[in-house]
Amino acid sequence: MSEDTAVKSEKKAKETPEQRKKRMDWFFHLLYCVVWPYFRLIHPVRAVGREHIPEGPAVICPNHTTAGDPFYVVFAFGYRWTMRAMAKVQIMRVPFIGWLLEKAGVFGVDRDTTDVKAVKTAMKFLKEGDKLLMFPEGTRVHEGEDVQAKVGAALFATRTGVPLLPVYIQRKKKRFRRNTVVIGEPYYPEYEGRKPTADELQVMAQELMDRVQALGEGVE
């Protein structure tokens, strides 16, 4: 390891959670401003239920149909509400884009393996008071497809004691017309015992997606 690399590693290790949050928030707001013109003019967002956004940490759980869905959620929440996000690792490898996303608190997850590092990162953000954006379905779901919800969101919420926040994103996006994002009420999943079983987590995951879909009734 070179001397410069060693110095950078030492500085990073000494960075406090508060300093890291401040740095990531700065890049988050920068990213927000970069994509603002596109979502303001071409794909404007109409947010419903913004009053339901909790002050503290939460796992933000939307449905997922298009690549731009994370940005629809970000714009529905507004400039004030920063969040961290879990994204597929391939996106994080794109030059410059991956670098900027990482600086803003986005982290990659390898969906083909049990990505322990991604799990630890998600738990760390929640414990430090951040909001975490993740898609419970785990992938984009097209109309007519039936995908079983993954248990990750329920697992993170029960392990850290934070609420789940269901969000519905309008499935069929329209250019130059408002696209609706509905933010539901946060809730804490219930389970027996000290920690939920695998079956209970799966029930929680399905209940979460049922809540998400219920938010979309009448939207399209």
PDB file of C-alpha atoms in Angstrom:
ATOM      1  CA  MET A   1       0.000   0.000   0.000  1.00  0.00           C
ATOM      2  CA  SER A   2       1.337   3.444  -0.961  1.00  0.00           C
ATOM      3  CA  GLU A   3       1.758   6.222   1.598  1.00  0.00           C
ATOM      4  CA  ASP A   4      -1.042   8.301   0.001  1.00  0.00           C
ATOM      5  CA  THR A   5      -3.425   5.343   0.074  1.00  0.00           C
ATOM      6  CA  ALA A   6      -2.583   4.678   3.702  1.00  0.00           C
ATOM      7  CA  VAL A   7      -3.281   8.300   4.628  1.00  0.00           C
ATOM      8  CA  LYS A   8      -6.641   8.261   2.816  1.00  0.00           C
ATOM      9  CA  SER A   9      -7.624   4.999   4.531  1.00  0.00           C
ATOM     10  CA  GLU A  10      -6.696   6.463   7.913  1.00  0.00           C
ATOM     11  CA  LYS A  11      -8.780   9.585   7.301  1.00  0.00           C
ATOM     12  CA  LYS A  12     -11.754   7.479   6.200  1.00  0.00           C
ATOM     13  CA  ALA A  13     -11.463   5.315   9.301  1.00  0.00           C
ATOM     14  CA  LYS A  14     -11.513   8.412  11.539  1.00  0.00           C
ATOM     15  CA  GLU A  15     -14.655   9.801   9.882  1.00  0.00           C
ATOM     16  CA  THR A  16     -17.527   9.838  12.379  1.00  0.00           C
ATOM     17  CA  PRO A  17     -21.070   8.742  11.459  1.00  0.00           C
ATOM     18  CA  GLU A  18     -22.169  12.383  11.632  1.00  0.00           C
ATOM     19  CA  GLN A  19     -19.406  13.473   9.249  1.00  0.00           C
ATOM     20  CA  ARG A  20     -20.184  10.618   6.872  1.00  0.00           C
ATOM     21  CA  LYS A  21     -23.888  11.506   6.897  1.00  0.00           C
ATOM     22  CA  LYS A  22     -23.126  15.163   6.204  1.00  0.00           C
ATOM     23  CA  ARG A  23     -20.855  14.217   3.288  1.00  0.00           C
ATOM     24  CA  MET A  24     -23.390  11.801   1.798  1.00  0.00           C
ATOM     25  CA  ASP A  25     -26.224  14.313   2.201  1.00  0.00           C
ATOM     26  CA  TRP A  26     -24.183  16.872   0.248  1.00  0.00           C
ATOM     27  CA  PHE A  27     -23.718  14.474  -2.658  1.00  0.00           C
ATOM     28  CA  PHE A  28     -27.365  13.372  -2.420  1.00  0.00           C
ATOM     29  CA  HIS A  29     -28.494  16.965  -2.878  1.00  0.00           C
ATOM     30  CA  LEU A  30     -26.026  17.393  -5.738  1.00  0.00           C
ATOM     31  CA  LEU A  31     -27.466  14.324  -7.474  1.00  0.00           C
ATOM     32  CA  TYR A  32     -30.969  15.658  -6.850  1.00  0.00           C
ATOM     33  CA  CYS A  33     -30.094  18.933  -8.577  1.00  0.00           C
ATOM     34  CA  VAL A  34     -28.450  17.154 -11.531  1.00  0.00           C
ATOM     35  CA  VAL A  35     -31.563  15.143 -12.426  1.00  0.00           C
ATOM     36  CA  TRP A  36     -34.071  17.791 -11.305  1.00  0.00           C
ATOM     37  CA  PRO A  37     -34.701  19.286 -14.794  1.00  0.00           C
ATOM     38  CA  TYR A  38     -35.604  15.911 -16.311  1.00  0.00           C
ATOM     39  CA  PHE A  39     -38.099  14.913 -13.634  1.00  0.00           C
ATOM     40  CA  ARG A  40     -39.451  18.416 -13.274  1.00  0.00           C
ATOM     41  CA  LEU A  41     -40.105  19.013 -16.976  1.00  0.00           C
ATOM     42  CA  ILE A  42     -40.372  15.642 -18.730  1.00  0.00           C
ATOM     43  CA  HIS A  43     -41.556  13.232 -16.017  1.00  0.00           C
ATOM     44  CA  PRO A  44     -43.084  15.441 -13.295  1.00  0.00           C
ATOM     45  CA  VAL A  45     -44.056  13.741 -10.050  1.00  0.00           C
ATOM     46  CA  ARG A  46     -47.233  14.218  -8.006  1.00  0.00           C
ATOM     47  CA  ALA A  47     -46.700  13.135  -4.402  1.00  0.00           C
ATOM     48  CA  VAL A  48     -49.611  11.924  -2.285  1.00  0.00           C
ATOM     49  CA  GLY A  49     -49.219  11.266   1.449  1.00  0.00           C
ATOM     50  CA  ARG A  50     -46.001  13.146   2.086  1.00  0.00           C
ATOM     51  CA  GLU A  51     -47.287  13.849   5.608  1.00  0.00           C
ATOM     52  CA  HIS A  52     -46.760  10.148   6.382  1.00  0.00           C
ATOM     53  CA  ILE A  53     -42.970  10.381   6.073  1.00  0.00           C
ATOM     54  CA  PRO A  54     -41.480   9.695   9.536  1.00  0.00           C
ATOM     55  CA  GLU A  55     -38.782  11.906  10.963  1.00  0.00           C
ATOM     56  CA  GLY A  56     -36.443   9.069  11.904  1.00  0.00           C
ATOM     57  CA  PRO A  57     -35.107   6.011  10.087  1.00  0.00           C
ATOM     58  CA  ALA A  58     -37.394   3.769   8.040  1.00  0.00           C
ATOM     59  CA  VAL A  59     -37.217   1.208   5.262  1.00  0.00           C
ATOM     60  CA  ILE A  60     -38.853   2.797   2.205  1.00  0.00           C
ATOM     61  CA  CYS A  61     -40.498   0.046   0.145  1.00  0.00           C
ATOM     62  CA  PRO A  62     -41.938   0.857  -3.314  1.00  0.00           C
ATOM     63  CA  ASN A  63     -43.079  -1.378  -6.147  1.00  0.00           C
ATOM     64  CA  HIS A  64     -40.658  -1.578  -9.073  1.00  0.00           C
ATOM     65  CA  THR A  65     -41.537  -1.451 -12.777  1.00  0.00           C
ATOM     66  CA  THR A  66     -39.020   0.899 -14.450  1.00  0.00           C
ATOM     67  CA  ALA A  67     -35.361   1.823 -14.109  1.00  0.00           C
ATOM     68  CA  GLY A  68     -36.254   5.368 -13.068  1.00  0.00           C
ATOM     69  CA  ASP A  69     -38.344   4.331 -10.049  1.00  0.00           C
ATOM     70  CA  PRO A  70     -35.712   5.339  -7.443  1.00  0.00           C
ATOM     71  CA  PHE A  71     -35.786   8.889  -8.762  1.00  0.00           C
ATOM     72  CA  TYR A  72     -39.593   8.988  -8.677  1.00  0.00           C
ATOM     73  CA  VAL A  73     -39.406   8.154  -4.972  1.00  0.00           C
ATOM     74  CA  VAL A  74     -36.681  10.723  -4.325  1.00  0.00           C
ATOM     75  CA  PHE A  75     -38.693  13.468  -6.026  1.00  0.00           C
ATOM     76  CA  ALA A  76     -41.918  12.428  -4.305  1.00  0.00           C
ATOM     77  CA  PHE A  77     -40.194  12.806  -0.932  1.00  0.00           C
ATOM     78  CA  GLY A  78     -38.651  16.127  -1.872  1.00  0.00           C
ATOM     79  CA  TYR A  79     -35.309  17.829  -1.377  1.00  0.00           C
ATOM     80  CA  ARG A  80     -35.554  17.732   2.413  1.00  0.00           C
ATOM     81  CA  TRP A  81     -35.786  13.966   2.851  1.00  0.00           C
ATOM     82  CA  THR A  82     -32.445  12.360   2.115  1.00  0.00           C
ATOM     83  CA  MET A  83     -32.184   8.590   1.858  1.00  0.00           C
ATOM     84  CA  ARG A  84     -29.707   5.805   1.162  1.00  0.00           C
ATOM     85  CA  ALA A  85     -30.477   3.190  -1.437  1.00  0.00           C
ATOM     86  CA  MET A  86     -29.671  -0.398  -2.279  1.00  0.00           C
ATOM     87  CA  ALA A  87     -28.983  -0.943  -6.008  1.00  0.00           C
ATOM     88  CA  LYS A  88     -27.821  -3.850  -8.097  1.00  0.00           C
ATOM     89  CA  VAL A  89     -24.042  -4.019  -8.149  1.00  0.00           C
ATOM     90  CA  GLN A  90     -23.835  -3.629 -11.949  1.00  0.00           C
ATOM     91  CA  ILE A  91     -25.039  -0.021 -11.698  1.00  0.00           C
ATOM     92  CA  MET A  92     -22.307   0.798  -9.200  1.00  0.00           C
ATOM     93  CA  ARG A  93     -19.679  -0.303 -11.722  1.00  0.00           C
ATOM     94  CA  VAL A  94     -20.690   2.301 -14.331  1.00  0.00           C
ATOM     95  CA  PRO A  95     -17.917   4.933 -14.598  1.00  0.00           C
ATOM     96  CA  PHE A  96     -18.657   8.223 -12.834  1.00  0.00           C
ATOM     97  CA  ILE A  97     -22.326   7.303 -12.250  1.00  0.00           C
ATOM     98  CA  GLY A  98     -21.327   4.583  -9.808  1.00  0.00           C
ATOM     99  CA  TRP A  99     -18.882   6.934  -8.109  1.00  0.00           C
ATOM    100  CA  LEU A 100     -21.500   9.669  -7.656  1.00  0.00           C
ATOM    101  CA  LEU A 101     -24.130   7.223  -6.408  1.00  0.00           C
ATOM    102  CA  GLU A 102     -21.695   5.753  -3.894  1.00  0.00           C
ATOM    103  CA  LYS A 103     -20.827   9.214  -2.596  1.00  0.00           C
ATOM    104  CA  ALA A 104     -24.561   9.874  -2.129  1.00  0.00           C
ATOM    105  CA  GLY A 105     -24.979   6.751   0.002  1.00  0.00           C
ATOM    106  CA  VAL A 106     -26.103   4.276  -2.640  1.00  0.00           C
ATOM    107  CA  PHE A 107     -24.515   0.852  -2.258  1.00  0.00           C
ATOM    108  CA  GLY A 108     -24.436  -2.198  -4.480  1.00  0.00           C
ATOM    109  CA  VAL A 109     -25.879  -5.623  -3.758  1.00  0.00           C
ATOM    110  CA  ASP A 110     -25.087  -8.809  -5.648  1.00  0.00           C
ATOM    111  CA  ARG A 111     -28.497 -10.389  -6.122  1.00  0.00           C
ATOM    112  CA  ASP A 112     -27.001 -13.695  -7.241  1.00  0.00           C
ATOM    113  CA  THR A 113     -25.360 -14.351  -3.862  1.00  0.00           C
ATOM    114  CA  THR A 114     -25.934 -13.786  -0.161  1.00  0.00           C
ATOM    115  CA  ASP A 115     -24.262 -10.391  -0.059  1.00  0.00           C
ATOM    116  CA  VAL A 116     -23.221 -10.071   3.586  1.00  0.00           C
ATOM    117  CA  LYS A 117     -21.472  -6.736   2.997  1.00  0.00           C
ATOM    118  CA  ALA A 118     -24.637  -5.181   1.563  1.00  0.00           C
ATOM    119  CA  VAL A 119     -26.676  -6.476   4.506  1.00  0.00           C
ATOM    120  CA  LYS A 120     -24.233  -4.976   7.008  1.00  0.00           C
ATOM    121  CA  THR A 121     -24.228  -1.661   5.137  1.00  0.00           C
ATOM    122  CA  ALA A 122     -28.028  -1.481   5.146  1.00  0.00           C
ATOM    123  CA  MET A 123     -28.191  -2.251   8.869  1.00  0.00           C
ATOM    124  CA  LYS A 124     -25.513   0.356   9.597  1.00  0.00           C
ATOM    125  CA  PHE A 125     -27.392   3.113   7.793  1.00  0.00           C
ATOM    126  CA  LEU A 126     -30.640   2.342   9.614  1.00  0.00           C
ATOM    127  CA  LYS A 127     -28.945   2.201  13.008  1.00  0.00           C
ATOM    128  CA  GLU A 128     -27.339   5.578  12.306  1.00  0.00           C
ATOM    129  CA  GLY A 129     -30.748   7.131  11.653  1.00  0.00           C
ATOM    130  CA  ASP A 130     -30.868   7.108   7.848  1.00  0.00           C
ATOM    131  CA  LYS A 131     -33.807   6.169   5.661  1.00  0.00           C
ATOM    132  CA  LEU A 132     -33.160   3.167   3.417  1.00  0.00           C
ATOM    133  CA  LEU A 133     -34.748   2.809  -0.020  1.00  0.00           C
ATOM    134  CA  MET A 134     -35.074  -0.738  -1.318  1.00  0.00           C
ATOM    135  CA  PHE A 135     -37.454  -2.599  -3.599  1.00  0.00           C
ATOM    136  CA  PRO A 136     -38.986  -5.628  -1.821  1.00  0.00           C
ATOM    137  CA  GLU A 137     -39.644  -7.392  -5.128  1.00  0.00           C
ATOM    138  CA  GLY A 138     -35.897  -7.405  -5.758  1.00  0.00           C
ATOM    139  CA  THR A 139     -36.211  -6.675  -9.474  1.00  0.00           C
ATOM    140  CA  ARG A 140     -38.368  -4.856 -12.000  1.00  0.00           C
ATOM    141  CA  VAL A 141     -41.759  -6.514 -12.362  1.00  0.00           C
ATOM    142  CA  HIS A 142     -43.614  -6.095 -15.636  1.00  0.00           C
ATOM    143  CA  GLU A 143     -47.376  -6.187 -16.037  1.00  0.00           C
ATOM    144  CA  GLY A 144     -48.691  -9.727 -15.778  1.00  0.00           C
ATOM    145  CA  GLU A 145     -45.659 -11.046 -13.920  1.00  0.00           C
ATOM    146  CA  ASP A 146     -46.030 -12.581 -10.460  1.00  0.00           C
ATOM    147  CA  VAL A 147     -42.915 -12.189  -8.327  1.00  0.00           C
ATOM    148  CA  GLN A 148     -42.725 -13.271  -4.696  1.00  0.00           C
ATOM    149  CA  ALA A 149     -41.567 -10.482  -2.425  1.00  0.00           C
ATOM    150  CA  LYS A 150     -38.146 -10.876  -0.856  1.00  0.00           C
ATOM    151  CA  VAL A 151     -37.802 -10.790   2.938  1.00  0.00           C
ATOM    152  CA  GLY A 152     -34.915  -8.290   3.089  1.00  0.00           C
ATOM    153  CA  ALA A 153     -36.992  -5.224   3.984  1.00  0.00           C
ATOM    154  CA  ALA A 154     -38.831  -7.055   6.780  1.00  0.00           C
ATOM    155  CA  LEU A 155     -35.542  -8.455   8.062  1.00  0.00           C
ATOM    156  CA  PHE A 156     -33.882  -5.040   8.228  1.00  0.00           C
ATOM    157  CA  ALA A 157     -36.910  -3.467   9.920  1.00  0.00           C
ATOM    158  CA  THR A 158     -37.217  -6.140  12.618  1.00  0.00           C
ATOM    159  CA  ARG A 159     -33.471  -6.287  13.270  1.00  0.00           C
ATOM    160  CA  THR A 160     -33.143  -2.517  13.745  1.00  0.00           C
ATOM    161  CA  GLY A 161     -36.569  -1.669  15.185  1.00  0.00           C
ATOM    162  CA  VAL A 162     -37.516   0.802  12.436  1.00  0.00           C
ATOM    163  CA  PRO A 163     -40.838   0.957  10.568  1.00  0.00           C
ATOM    164  CA  LEU A 164     -41.627  -0.161   7.049  1.00  0.00           C
ATOM    165  CA  LEU A 165     -42.937   2.582   4.765  1.00  0.00           C
ATOM    166  CA  PRO A 166     -44.998   1.271   1.811  1.00  0.00           C
ATOM    167  CA  VAL A 167     -44.901   3.392  -1.351  1.00  0.00           C
ATOM    168  CA  TYR A 168     -46.745   2.951  -4.629  1.00  0.00           C
ATOM    169  CA  ILE A 169     -45.261   4.266  -7.881  1.00  0.00           C
ATOM    170  CA  GLN A 170     -47.565   4.659 -10.864  1.00  0.00           C
ATOM    171  CA  ARG A 171     -46.826   1.725 -13.163  1.00  0.00           C
ATOM    172  CA  LYS A 172     -47.371   3.354 -16.570  1.00  0.00           C
ATOM    173  CA  LYS A 173     -45.241   6.476 -16.711  1.00  0.00           C
ATOM    174  CA  LYS A 174     -46.266   9.343 -18.997  1.00  0.00           C
ATOM    175  CA  ARG A 175     -44.093  12.096 -20.430  1.00  0.00           C
ATOM    176  CA  PHE A 176     -45.030  15.712 -19.790  1.00  0.00           C
ATOM    177  CA  ARG A 177     -47.852  14.603 -17.482  1.00  0.00           C
ATOM    178  CA  ARG A 178     -47.785  14.134 -13.737  1.00  0.00           C
ATOM    179  CA  ASN A 179     -46.907  10.640 -12.541  1.00  0.00           C
ATOM    180  CA  THR A 180     -48.288   9.746  -9.133  1.00  0.00           C
ATOM    181  CA  VAL A 181     -46.361   8.389  -6.170  1.00  0.00           C
ATOM    182  CA  VAL A 182     -48.441   7.457  -3.111  1.00  0.00           C
ATOM    183  CA  ILE A 183     -46.707   7.333   0.280  1.00  0.00           C
ATOM    184  CA  GLY A 184     -48.479   5.128   2.801  1.00  0.00           C
ATOM    185  CA  GLU A 185     -48.393   5.148   6.576  1.00  0.00           C
ATOM    186  CA  PRO A 186     -45.342   3.665   8.311  1.00  0.00           C
ATOM    187  CA  TYR A 187     -45.933   0.552  10.402  1.00  0.00           C
ATOM    188  CA  TYR A 188     -44.016  -1.960  12.481  1.00  0.00           C
ATOM    189  CA  PRO A 189     -44.374  -5.612  11.391  1.00  0.00           C
ATOM    190  CA  GLU A 190     -45.622  -7.941  14.124  1.00  0.00           C
ATOM    191  CA  TYR A 191     -44.161 -11.304  15.054  1.00  0.00           C
ATOM    192  CA  GLU A 192     -43.934 -13.748  17.933  1.00  0.00           C
ATOM    193  CA  GLY A 193     -40.799 -14.380  19.947  1.00  0.00           C
ATOM    194  CA  ARG A 194     -37.535 -12.496  20.180  1.00  0.00           C
ATOM    195  CA  LYS A 195     -37.000 -12.466  16.422  1.00  0.00           C
ATOM    196  CA  PRO A 196     -39.164 -13.533  13.481  1.00  0.00           C
ATOM    197  CA  THR A 197     -38.905 -16.948  11.885  1.00  0.00           C
ATOM    198  CA  ALA A 198     -38.321 -17.455   8.157  1.00  0.00           C
ATOM    199  CA  ASP A 199     -42.041 -18.130   7.679  1.00  0.00           C
ATOM    200  CA  GLU A 200     -42.991 -14.988   9.596  1.00  0.00           C
ATOM    201  CA  LEU A 201     -40.602 -12.917   7.480  1.00  0.00           C
ATOM    202  CA  GLN A 202     -42.226 -14.231   4.315  1.00  0.00           C
ATOM    203  CA  VAL A 203     -45.671 -13.343   5.672  1.00  0.00           C
ATOM    204  CA  MET A 204     -44.395  -9.846   6.483  1.00  0.00           C
ATOM    205  CA  ALA A 205     -42.997  -9.481   2.961  1.00  0.00           C
ATOM    206  CA  GLN A 206     -46.319 -10.432   1.404  1.00  0.00           C
ATOM    207  CA  GLU A 207     -48.250  -8.129   3.742  1.00  0.00           C
ATOM    208  CA  LEU A 208     -45.914  -5.301   2.754  1.00  0.00           C
ATOM    209  CA  MET A 209     -46.561  -5.803  -0.958  1.00  0.00           C
ATOM    210  CA  ASP A 210     -50.302  -6.054  -0.308  1.00  0.00           C
ATOM    211  CA  ARG A 211     -50.127  -2.659   1.384  1.00  0.00           C
ATOM    212  CA  VAL A 212     -48.135  -1.236  -1.516  1.00  0.00           C
ATOM    213  CA  GLN A 213     -50.636  -2.490  -4.089  1.00  0.00           C
ATOM    214  CA  ALA A 214     -53.559  -1.179  -2.016  1.00  0.00           C
ATOM    215  CA  LEU A 215     -52.052   2.309  -2.225  1.00  0.00           C
ATOM    216  CA  GLY A 216     -52.270   2.090  -6.001  1.00  0.00           C
ATOM    217  CA  GLU A 217     -56.013   1.490  -6.188  1.00  0.00           C
ATOM    218  CA  GLY A 218     -57.525   4.119  -8.429  1.00  0.00           C
ATOM    219  CA  VAL A 219     -54.182   5.610  -9.467  1.00  0.00           C
ATOM    220  CA  GLU A 220     -54.148   4.054 -12.937  1.00  0.00           C
TER     221      GLU A 220
END
